mmCIF file of C-alpha atoms in Angstrom:
data_model
loop_
_atom_site.group_PDB
_atom_site.id
_atom_site.type_symbol
_atom_site.label_atom_id
_atom_site.label_comp_id
_atom_site.label_asym_id
_atom_site.label_seq_id
_atom_site.Cartn_x
_atom_site.Cartn_y
_atom_site.Cartn_z
ATOM 1 C CA MET P 1 0.000 0.000 0.000
ATOM 2 C CA THR P 2 1.033 3.601 -0.569
ATOM 3 C CA SER P 3 1.694 5.885 2.404
ATOM 4 C CA PRO P 4 -1.336 6.532 4.601
ATOM 5 C CA LEU P 5 -3.505 9.397 3.377
ATOM 6 C CA HIS P 6 -6.057 11.721 4.901
ATOM 7 C CA ILE P 7 -9.225 10.794 3.007
ATOM 8 C CA VAL P 8 -12.622 12.408 3.278
ATOM 9 C CA VAL P 9 -15.445 9.984 2.545
ATOM 10 C CA LEU P 10 -18.258 12.076 1.086
ATOM 11 C CA MET P 11 -21.638 10.409 1.486
ATOM 12 C CA GLY P 12 -25.333 10.983 2.081
ATOM 13 C CA GLY P 13 -26.587 14.150 0.468
ATOM 14 C CA TRP P 14 -30.233 14.724 -0.377
ATOM 15 C CA SER P 15 -30.972 12.633 -3.466
ATOM 16 C CA GLY P 16 -33.427 9.736 -3.499
ATOM 17 C CA GLU P 17 -30.391 7.463 -3.159
ATOM 18 C CA ARG P 18 -29.274 8.970 0.162
ATOM 19 C CA PRO P 19 -29.783 5.746 2.215
ATOM 20 C CA VAL P 20 -27.687 3.742 -0.263
ATOM 21 C CA SER P 21 -24.956 6.387 -0.248
ATOM 22 C CA LEU P 22 -24.786 6.317 3.557
ATOM 23 C CA MET P 23 -24.331 2.532 3.463
ATOM 24 C CA SER P 24 -21.689 2.787 0.733
ATOM 25 C CA GLY P 25 -19.835 5.534 2.584
ATOM 26 C CA ALA P 26 -19.833 3.697 5.904
ATOM 27 C CA GLY P 27 -18.377 0.582 4.299
ATOM 28 C CA VAL P 28 -15.716 2.546 2.439
ATOM 29 C CA ALA P 29 -14.748 4.543 5.543
ATOM 30 C CA ASP P 30 -14.399 1.398 7.648
ATOM 31 C CA ALA P 31 -12.251 -0.228 4.965
ATOM 32 C CA LEU P 32 -9.995 2.812 4.636
ATOM 33 C CA GLU P 33 -9.478 2.992 8.397
ATOM 34 C CA GLY P 34 -8.658 -0.712 8.405
ATOM 35 C CA LEU P 35 -6.036 -0.006 5.735
ATOM 36 C CA GLY P 36 -4.392 2.595 7.962
ATOM 37 C CA HIS P 37 -5.666 5.796 6.354
ATOM 38 C CA ARG P 38 -6.938 8.748 8.380
ATOM 39 C CA VAL P 39 -10.606 9.164 7.525
ATOM 40 C CA THR P 40 -12.990 12.079 7.899
ATOM 41 C CA ARG P 41 -16.635 11.220 7.238
ATOM 42 C CA ILE P 42 -18.784 13.991 5.779
ATOM 43 C CA ASP P 43 -22.529 13.675 5.293
ATOM 44 C CA MET P 44 -22.931 16.242 2.534
ATOM 45 C CA ASP P 45 -25.006 19.324 3.172
ATOM 46 C CA ARG P 46 -25.061 22.834 1.680
ATOM 47 C CA ASP P 47 -21.892 23.730 3.619
ATOM 48 C CA VAL P 48 -19.868 20.965 1.994
ATOM 49 C CA ALA P 49 -17.335 23.305 0.356
ATOM 50 C CA ALA P 50 -16.471 24.947 3.670
ATOM 51 C CA ARG P 51 -16.227 21.596 5.404
ATOM 52 C CA LEU P 52 -13.887 20.251 2.723
ATOM 53 C CA ALA P 53 -11.739 23.381 2.933
ATOM 54 C CA ASP P 54 -11.456 22.931 6.700
ATOM 55 C CA ALA P 55 -10.615 19.220 6.377
ATOM 56 C CA LYS P 56 -7.795 19.731 3.818
ATOM 57 C CA PRO P 57 -7.813 16.084 2.661
ATOM 58 C CA ASP P 58 -5.298 14.432 0.377
ATOM 59 C CA LEU P 59 -8.250 12.847 -1.432
ATOM 60 C CA VAL P 60 -12.045 12.717 -1.356
ATOM 61 C CA PHE P 61 -13.611 9.289 -1.812
ATOM 62 C CA ASN P 62 -16.871 10.194 -3.520
ATOM 63 C CA ALA P 63 -19.469 7.755 -2.186
ATOM 64 C CA LEU P 64 -22.422 9.902 -3.227
ATOM 65 C CA HIS P 65 -25.159 8.516 -5.468
ATOM 66 C CA GLY P 66 -27.534 10.572 -7.570
ATOM 67 C CA SER P 67 -27.674 14.355 -7.832
ATOM 68 C CA PRO P 68 -25.646 16.452 -7.056
ATOM 69 C CA GLY P 69 -22.854 14.001 -6.225
ATOM 70 C CA GLU P 70 -22.907 11.963 -9.416
ATOM 71 C CA ASP P 71 -23.951 14.494 -12.060
ATOM 72 C CA GLY P 72 -20.854 16.695 -12.247
ATOM 73 C CA THR P 73 -21.948 19.298 -9.695
ATOM 74 C CA VAL P 74 -19.736 18.105 -6.833
ATOM 75 C CA GLN P 75 -16.976 17.188 -9.291
ATOM 76 C CA GLY P 76 -16.898 20.764 -10.606
ATOM 77 C CA MET P 77 -16.797 22.152 -7.072
ATOM 78 C CA MET P 78 -13.838 19.960 -6.146
ATOM 79 C CA ASP P 79 -12.051 20.831 -9.408
ATOM 80 C CA LEU P 80 -12.365 24.527 -8.541
ATOM 81 C CA MET P 81 -11.086 23.839 -5.027
ATOM 82 C CA GLY P 82 -8.114 21.849 -6.309
ATOM 83 C CA ILE P 83 -9.136 18.695 -4.443
ATOM 84 C CA ARG P 84 -8.406 15.211 -5.760
ATOM 85 C CA TYR P 85 -11.354 12.824 -5.805
ATOM 86 C CA THR P 86 -12.211 9.283 -6.811
ATOM 87 C CA HIS P 87 -14.349 8.069 -9.689
ATOM 88 C CA SER P 88 -15.161 9.937 -12.872
ATOM 89 C CA ARG P 89 -14.442 13.582 -13.500
ATOM 90 C CA LEU P 90 -16.808 16.410 -14.420
ATOM 91 C CA ALA P 91 -17.506 15.901 -18.148
ATOM 92 C CA THR P 92 -17.893 12.141 -17.821
ATOM 93 C CA SER P 93 -20.267 12.552 -14.881
ATOM 94 C CA VAL P 94 -22.450 15.058 -16.740
ATOM 95 C CA ILE P 95 -22.812 12.771 -19.754
ATOM 96 C CA ALA P 96 -23.190 9.402 -18.031
ATOM 97 C CA VAL P 97 -25.919 10.499 -15.611
ATOM 98 C CA ASP P 98 -28.034 11.713 -18.542
ATOM 99 C CA LYS P 99 -29.475 8.759 -20.464
ATOM 100 C CA VAL P 100 -29.987 10.791 -23.626
ATOM 101 C CA LEU P 101 -26.443 12.183 -23.662
ATOM 102 C CA THR P 102 -25.135 8.668 -22.985
ATOM 103 C CA LYS P 103 -26.942 7.364 -26.082
ATOM 104 C CA GLN P 104 -25.528 10.221 -28.148
ATOM 105 C CA ALA P 105 -22.021 9.394 -26.946
ATOM 106 C CA LEU P 106 -22.155 5.614 -27.336
ATOM 107 C CA VAL P 107 -24.573 4.608 -30.105
ATOM 108 C CA PRO P 108 -22.517 6.190 -32.939
ATOM 109 C CA HIS P 109 -19.648 3.914 -31.871
ATOM 110 C CA GLY P 110 -21.715 0.787 -32.369
ATOM 111 C CA ILE P 111 -22.890 0.194 -28.805
ATOM 112 C CA PRO P 112 -26.477 -1.105 -28.969
ATOM 113 C CA MET P 113 -28.959 0.794 -26.802
ATOM 114 C CA PRO P 114 -32.770 0.898 -26.923
ATOM 115 C CA GLY P 115 -34.324 3.608 -29.071
ATOM 116 C CA GLY P 116 -36.970 5.960 -27.757
ATOM 117 C CA ARG P 117 -37.442 9.665 -27.168
ATOM 118 C CA VAL P 118 -37.875 12.278 -24.468
ATOM 119 C CA ILE P 119 -41.491 13.243 -23.838
ATOM 120 C CA LYS P 120 -43.394 15.676 -21.678
ATOM 121 C CA SER P 121 -45.062 13.680 -18.917
ATOM 122 C CA VAL P 122 -48.461 15.244 -19.684
ATOM 123 C CA GLU P 123 -48.342 13.625 -23.151
ATOM 124 C CA LEU P 124 -48.938 10.256 -21.498
ATOM 125 C CA PHE P 125 -52.431 11.302 -20.435
ATOM 126 C CA ASP P 126 -53.455 11.746 -24.070
ATOM 127 C CA GLY P 127 -51.966 8.553 -25.486
ATOM 128 C CA ASP P 128 -48.985 6.248 -25.647
ATOM 129 C CA PRO P 129 -45.749 7.646 -27.127
ATOM 130 C CA LEU P 130 -44.688 4.134 -28.187
ATOM 131 C CA ALA P 131 -46.399 0.829 -28.786
ATOM 132 C CA ARG P 132 -46.943 -1.107 -25.564
ATOM 133 C CA PRO P 133 -45.021 -2.533 -23.785
ATOM 134 C CA TYR P 134 -42.672 0.372 -23.220
ATOM 135 C CA VAL P 135 -40.659 1.851 -20.368
ATOM 136 C CA VAL P 136 -40.686 5.392 -19.030
ATOM 137 C CA LYS P 137 -37.923 6.642 -16.780
ATOM 138 C CA PRO P 138 -36.377 9.926 -15.620
ATOM 139 C CA VAL P 139 -33.642 11.187 -17.902
ATOM 140 C CA ASN P 140 -31.079 11.529 -15.121
ATOM 141 C CA GLU P 141 -31.860 9.336 -12.119
ATOM 142 C CA GLY P 142 -30.211 6.054 -11.128
ATOM 143 C CA SER P 143 -30.970 2.876 -9.157
ATOM 144 C CA SER P 144 -34.177 2.309 -11.165
ATOM 145 C CA LEU P 145 -35.790 5.255 -9.370
ATOM 146 C CA GLY P 146 -38.905 6.457 -11.149
ATOM 147 C CA VAL P 147 -39.032 3.637 -13.705
ATOM 148 C CA ALA P 148 -42.424 2.357 -14.892
ATOM 149 C CA ILE P 149 -43.162 -0.470 -17.340
ATOM 150 C CA VAL P 150 -46.363 0.239 -19.264
ATOM 151 C CA THR P 151 -47.996 -2.937 -20.601
ATOM 152 C CA ALA P 152 -51.201 -3.668 -22.487
ATOM 153 C CA ASP P 153 -52.789 -5.314 -19.425
ATOM 154 C CA GLY P 154 -51.189 -3.137 -16.716
ATOM 155 C CA ASN P 155 -53.087 -1.086 -14.165
ATOM 156 C CA TYR P 156 -51.987 2.375 -15.266
ATOM 157 C CA GLY P 157 -54.972 2.744 -17.625
ATOM 158 C CA ASN P 158 -55.123 3.387 -21.348
ATOM 159 C CA PRO P 159 -54.339 6.179 -21.694
ATOM 160 C CA ILE P 160 -52.489 6.515 -18.403
ATOM 161 C CA GLY P 161 -54.689 8.155 -15.796
ATOM 162 C CA ARG P 162 -53.663 11.574 -14.498
ATOM 163 C CA ASP P 163 -54.248 10.473 -10.899
ATOM 164 C CA VAL P 164 -52.417 7.145 -11.192
ATOM 165 C CA ALA P 165 -49.163 7.019 -9.215
ATOM 166 C CA GLY P 166 -46.060 6.944 -11.399
ATOM 167 C CA PRO P 167 -43.010 8.936 -12.462
ATOM 168 C CA TRP P 168 -45.243 11.217 -14.572
ATOM 169 C CA GLN P 169 -46.357 12.786 -11.269
ATOM 170 C CA GLU P 170 -42.764 13.488 -10.193
ATOM 171 C CA PHE P 171 -40.953 14.547 -13.369
ATOM 172 C CA GLU P 172 -41.944 17.009 -16.096
ATOM 173 C CA GLU P 173 -40.004 15.059 -18.714
ATOM 174 C CA LEU P 174 -39.401 11.339 -19.130
ATOM 175 C CA LEU P 175 -37.491 9.087 -21.475
ATOM 176 C CA ALA P 176 -39.746 6.576 -23.231
ATOM 177 C CA GLU P 177 -38.037 3.437 -24.559
ATOM 178 C CA PRO P 178 -39.243 0.170 -26.072
ATOM 179 C CA TYR P 179 -39.395 -2.563 -23.449
ATOM 180 C CA VAL P 180 -36.703 -5.212 -23.947
ATOM 181 C CA ARG P 181 -37.970 -8.584 -22.759
ATOM 182 C CA GLY P 182 -35.538 -11.086 -21.337
ATOM 183 C CA ARG P 183 -32.807 -11.123 -18.726
ATOM 184 C CA GLU P 184 -31.023 -8.540 -16.561
ATOM 185 C CA LEU P 185 -27.221 -8.612 -16.839
ATOM 186 C CA THR P 186 -24.539 -6.354 -15.418
ATOM 187 C CA THR P 187 -20.776 -5.995 -15.835
ATOM 188 C CA ALA P 188 -18.389 -3.985 -13.679
ATOM 189 C CA VAL P 189 -15.198 -2.403 -14.976
ATOM 190 C CA LEU P 190 -12.303 -1.631 -12.658
ATOM 191 C CA GLY P 191 -9.567 0.417 -14.251
ATOM 192 C CA GLU P 192 -9.014 -1.293 -17.596
ATOM 193 C CA ARG P 193 -10.511 -4.666 -16.680
ATOM 194 C CA ALA P 194 -14.048 -6.006 -17.085
ATOM 195 C CA LEU P 195 -14.908 -8.188 -14.093
ATOM 196 C CA GLY P 196 -17.407 -10.556 -15.700
ATOM 197 C CA VAL P 197 -21.178 -10.821 -15.942
ATOM 198 C CA THR P 198 -23.774 -11.214 -13.201
ATOM 199 C CA GLU P 199 -27.373 -12.135 -13.959
ATOM 200 C CA LEU P 200 -29.931 -10.548 -11.647
ATOM 201 C CA ARG P 201 -33.019 -12.610 -10.943
ATOM 202 C CA PRO P 202 -35.633 -10.790 -8.823
ATOM 203 C CA LYS P 203 -37.724 -13.148 -6.711
ATOM 204 C CA SER P 204 -40.841 -11.252 -7.789
ATOM 205 C CA GLY P 205 -41.624 -8.367 -10.117
ATOM 206 C CA TRP P 206 -38.636 -6.757 -11.780
ATOM 207 C CA TYR P 207 -35.253 -5.358 -10.700
ATOM 208 C CA ASP P 208 -36.443 -2.085 -9.181
ATOM 209 C CA PHE P 209 -34.971 -0.032 -6.305
ATOM 210 C CA ASP P 210 -36.397 -2.332 -3.608
ATOM 211 C CA ALA P 211 -35.162 -5.451 -5.399
ATOM 212 C CA LYS P 212 -31.673 -3.946 -5.609
ATOM 213 C CA TYR P 213 -31.293 -2.989 -1.983
ATOM 214 C CA THR P 214 -33.468 -5.404 0.022
ATOM 215 C CA ASP P 215 -31.625 -8.515 1.129
ATOM 216 C CA GLY P 216 -33.108 -11.703 -0.288
ATOM 217 C CA MET P 217 -35.258 -10.095 -2.987
ATOM 218 C CA THR P 218 -32.865 -10.754 -5.877
ATOM 219 C CA GLU P 219 -30.661 -13.720 -6.730
ATOM 220 C CA HIS P 220 -27.219 -12.779 -8.083
ATOM 221 C CA VAL P 221 -25.855 -15.443 -10.453
ATOM 222 C CA TYR P 222 -22.105 -15.087 -11.098
ATOM 223 C CA PRO P 223 -20.852 -16.041 -13.519
ATOM 224 C CA ALA P 224 -24.108 -15.631 -15.402
ATOM 225 C CA ARG P 225 -25.245 -18.849 -17.044
ATOM 226 C CA ILE P 226 -25.293 -17.413 -20.542
ATOM 227 C CA PRO P 227 -23.609 -18.338 -23.839
ATOM 228 C CA ASP P 228 -19.941 -17.422 -24.175
ATOM 229 C CA ASP P 229 -20.628 -14.940 -26.992
ATOM 230 C CA ILE P 230 -23.090 -13.012 -24.821
ATOM 231 C CA ALA P 231 -20.656 -12.904 -21.877
ATOM 232 C CA GLU P 232 -17.869 -11.753 -24.194
ATOM 233 C CA ALA P 233 -20.134 -9.057 -25.660
ATOM 234 C CA CYS P 234 -21.085 -7.759 -22.196
ATOM 235 C CA ASN P 235 -17.435 -7.530 -21.140
ATOM 236 C CA ARG P 236 -16.410 -5.891 -24.420
ATOM 237 C CA LEU P 237 -19.254 -3.365 -24.487
ATOM 238 C CA ALA P 238 -18.854 -2.445 -20.802
ATOM 239 C CA LEU P 239 -15.133 -1.800 -21.274
ATOM 240 C CA GLN P 240 -15.770 0.122 -24.506
ATOM 241 C CA ALA P 241 -18.411 2.300 -22.822
ATOM 242 C CA HIS P 242 -16.101 2.905 -19.837
ATOM 243 C CA ARG P 243 -13.376 4.119 -22.199
ATOM 244 C CA LEU P 244 -15.594 6.161 -24.528
ATOM 245 C CA LEU P 245 -17.185 8.031 -21.638
ATOM 246 C CA GLY P 246 -13.816 8.529 -19.958
ATOM 247 C CA CYS P 247 -14.789 6.753 -16.738
ATOM 248 C CA ARG P 248 -12.225 6.523 -13.957
ATOM 249 C CA GLY P 249 -11.955 4.076 -11.075
ATOM 250 C CA CYS P 250 -14.876 1.727 -11.475
ATOM 251 C CA SER P 251 -18.097 1.761 -13.469
ATOM 252 C CA ARG P 252 -20.966 -0.645 -13.946
ATOM 253 C CA SER P 253 -22.826 -1.252 -17.187
ATOM 254 C CA ASP P 254 -26.361 -2.633 -17.044
ATOM 255 C CA PHE P 255 -27.817 -4.683 -19.903
ATOM 256 C CA ARG P 256 -31.047 -6.322 -20.991
ATOM 257 C CA TRP P 257 -30.743 -9.454 -23.083
ATOM 258 C CA ASP P 258 -33.579 -10.914 -25.135
ATOM 259 C CA ASP P 259 -32.396 -14.499 -25.105
ATOM 260 C CA GLU P 260 -34.608 -15.383 -28.076
ATOM 261 C CA ARG P 261 -32.555 -13.117 -30.355
ATOM 262 C CA GLY P 262 -28.983 -14.095 -29.526
ATOM 263 C CA VAL P 263 -26.376 -11.326 -29.562
ATOM 264 C CA ASP P 264 -28.778 -9.077 -31.520
ATOM 265 C CA GLY P 265 -30.980 -9.033 -28.426
ATOM 266 C CA LEU P 266 -28.321 -7.497 -26.151
ATOM 267 C CA PHE P 267 -28.798 -3.815 -25.238
ATOM 268 C CA LEU P 268 -26.854 -1.542 -22.909
ATOM 269 C CA LEU P 269 -29.272 0.400 -20.699
ATOM 270 C CA GLU P 270 -26.952 2.719 -18.771
ATOM 271 C CA VAL P 271 -23.479 3.213 -17.313
ATOM 272 C CA ASN P 272 -23.202 3.959 -13.607
ATOM 273 C CA THR P 273 -20.060 5.973 -12.857
ATOM 274 C CA GLN P 274 -20.349 5.646 -9.056
ATOM 275 C CA PRO P 275 -21.669 2.148 -8.382
ATOM 276 C CA GLY P 276 -22.839 1.224 -4.928
ATOM 277 C CA MET P 277 -20.414 -0.119 -2.348
ATOM 278 C CA THR P 278 -22.998 -1.628 0.025
ATOM 279 C CA PRO P 279 -23.061 -5.271 1.208
ATOM 280 C CA LEU P 280 -25.533 -6.039 -1.616
ATOM 281 C CA SER P 281 -23.713 -4.036 -4.304
ATOM 282 C CA LEU P 282 -22.546 -5.684 -7.485
ATOM 283 C CA VAL P 283 -19.074 -4.196 -7.950
ATOM 284 C CA PRO P 284 -17.717 -5.498 -4.612
ATOM 285 C CA GLU P 285 -19.362 -8.851 -5.346
ATOM 286 C CA GLN P 286 -17.759 -9.174 -8.772
ATOM 287 C CA ALA P 287 -14.409 -8.014 -7.403
ATOM 288 C CA ARG P 288 -14.608 -10.696 -4.710
ATOM 289 C CA HIS P 289 -15.233 -13.375 -7.341
ATOM 290 C CA ASN P 290 -12.074 -12.097 -9.052
ATOM 291 C CA GLY P 291 -10.018 -12.599 -5.887
ATOM 292 C CA MET P 292 -10.143 -9.005 -4.634
ATOM 293 C CA SER P 293 -11.367 -8.257 -1.118
ATOM 294 C CA TYR P 294 -13.531 -5.228 -0.324
ATOM 295 C CA PRO P 295 -10.600 -3.274 1.209
ATOM 296 C CA GLU P 296 -8.434 -4.140 -1.811
ATOM 297 C CA LEU P 297 -11.156 -2.810 -4.120
ATOM 298 C CA VAL P 298 -11.382 0.421 -2.143
ATOM 299 C CA GLN P 299 -7.596 0.817 -2.215
ATOM 300 C CA ALA P 300 -7.508 0.194 -5.981
ATOM 301 C CA ILE P 301 -10.020 3.008 -6.532
ATOM 302 C CA VAL P 302 -7.950 5.299 -4.299
ATOM 303 C CA ASP P 303 -4.716 4.395 -6.093
ATOM 304 C CA GLU P 304 -6.140 5.201 -9.530
ATOM 305 C CA ALA P 305 -7.406 8.582 -8.335
ATOM 306 C CA MET P 306 -3.995 9.423 -6.874
ATOM 307 C CA ARG P 307 -2.221 8.386 -10.084
ATOM 308 C CA ASP P 308 -4.463 10.404 -12.397
ATOM 309 C CA SER P 309 -2.364 13.203 -13.895
ATOM 310 C CA GLY P 310 -5.544 15.219 -14.423
ATOM 311 C CA SER P 311 -6.102 15.518 -10.685
ATOM 312 C CA PRO P 312 -5.031 18.660 -8.815
#
């Protein structure tokens, strides 16, 4: 290990993913202390810049999820302050958190992603923007927050009722995409290495926020029991997306695979630039299957941030 550092673990904040961020941050902080680093834990509030200035860390481990910790806002603040930090930098964060910008960055390079378009939420009350089944989701939220699957026999109504609970009541704009039937796959990238493919099998329903973060609700199958060409495609596309977006540290690419269509049925849904580090999170799980303990994973992310010549 390198010499001990003073590391601020930045966690919490006020996004819908605050509870997950607090769990990620606590795990990271414990691991860093176990590795011999001096750790300051900061639950982000509006005074975060002043608190960081007072702390004078060698590095910030960014354990925030969602806005404003994952969308470039905090990254820009730390760039202005001359503070090194983990994970992706400003431009990458801005693009990757926005599903439309991500498509614009990746699809021209041959990465398959579902089609679709951005709509005003009120349009849904007049009629469907796409043939059912389709998915609507916020343009720039993570962890499956605000995702709804609209089917021919669902209970949202046809057209969707104005008083029916759904993301159309929370967001003025939504991304509408064709629904991809099939299986949920995910691949983590650490540095320049894809860590393999996990299949996610929810015990009921689909892989929503509760299924992700409630113990026992989803079975994680690693390595995924899928054909070799599909596993190779997931690893290749995840690494390609990581590089094209300019991700740093670790990222996680989420896929849907229509297993009736072979490799033509594989679609990248999104790239998460700050994956969770909770006990149920996928990046630590895949790293463990690759012989890397949780503290070793945390140290690897720290080491890459400290090596980055673009850091202050």
